[in-house]
C-alpha positions in Angstrom: -29.3 -22.9 103.1 -25.6 -23.0 104.1 -23.0 -22.6 101.0 -19.5 -23.9 100.9 -17.1 -22.4 98.9 -13.3 -24.4 97.6 -10.8 -21.9 96.3 -7.8 -24.0 94.8 -5.0 -21.7 94.0 -2.8 -23.9 91.8 1.2 -22.5 92.8 0.1 -20.8 95.6 2.1 -21.0 99.0 1.4 -20.8 102.6 3.2 -17.6 102.5 0.6 -15.5 99.9 -2.4 -16.7 102.3 -1.2 -15.3 105.1 -0.6 -12.4 103.5 -4.1 -12.7 102.0 -6.0 -14.0 105.3 -4.3 -10.4 106.8 -6.3 -8.3 104.6 -9.8 -10.1 103.9 -9.7 -11.0 107.4 -11.3 -8.9 110.1 -8.4 -9.2 113.5 -10.7 -11.1 115.4 -11.6 -14.1 113.4 -14.0 -14.8 110.8 -15.5 -12.6 108.3 -19.4 -11.6 108.7 -21.2 -15.2 107.4 -18.7 -17.4 107.8 -18.9 -20.2 110.1 -16.1 -22.6 109.2 -12.5 -21.8 107.3 -9.8 -24.3 106.2 -7.1 -24.2 104.4 -3.8 -26.4 103.1 -0.6 -27.4 101.1 -2.5 -29.5 98.0 -0.4 -31.3 95.5 -0.9 -28.3 92.8 -0.9 -25.6 95.4 -3.4 -23.9 98.4 -6.7 -24.7 98.6 -9.4 -22.4 100.6 -12.2 -24.1 101.9 -15.1 -22.1 103.4 -18.6 -22.8 105.0 -21.4 -19.8 104.6 -24.2 -19.4 106.2 -25.7 -18.3 103.2 -24.5 -17.9 99.3 -25.3 -14.2 99.5 -22.8 -14.0 102.2 -20.5 -15.4 100.7 -20.9 -13.4 97.6 -20.8 -10.0 99.2 -17.8 -10.8 101.0 -16.5 -11.9 97.4 -17.1 -8.8 95.9 -17.4 -6.5 98.0 -14.1 -7.9 99.9 -12.1 -10.5 99.1 -11.7 -9.5 94.9 -10.3 -6.2 95.8 -8.1 -7.4 98.4 -6.5 -9.8 96.1 -5.8 -6.5 93.9 -4.1 -4.8 96.8 -1.8 -7.7 97.2 0.2 -7.7 93.7 3.7 -9.5 93.8 2.5 -11.1 97.8 -0.2 -12.7 97.0 -1.5 -15.5 95.4 -0.2 -16.0 91.5 -3.3 -16.4 89.9 -7.5 -16.3 90.2 -8.4 -19.9 92.1 -10.2 -22.4 90.6 -13.4 -21.9 92.6 -16.6 -24.8 93.1 -19.8 -23.3 95.2 -22.2 -25.6 96.6 -25.2 -25.8 98.7 -24.3 -27.5 102.2 -26.8 -30.4 103.4 -26.1 -31.4 106.8 -26.8 -35.5 107.1 -27.0 -36.9 110.1 
């Protein structure tokens, strides 16, 4: 079942987002298993929302690519870990 993840980075900026995407997304587009990706400013910082083919794809990306990539960013990354919300997606026609 598709899985959505929403990451809310309090105090995050577009510049920090761009730096992160350069490290964690492949040059040709979305990571394996990610079907949609959205991002933008919020009243408290920056929000990233993505839909994955399966929760397992998200878990693997998070553990093997995202978290190590965020650690490598140092000061150019987001100022704090995100508030994360994940849920299975039901397609309603």
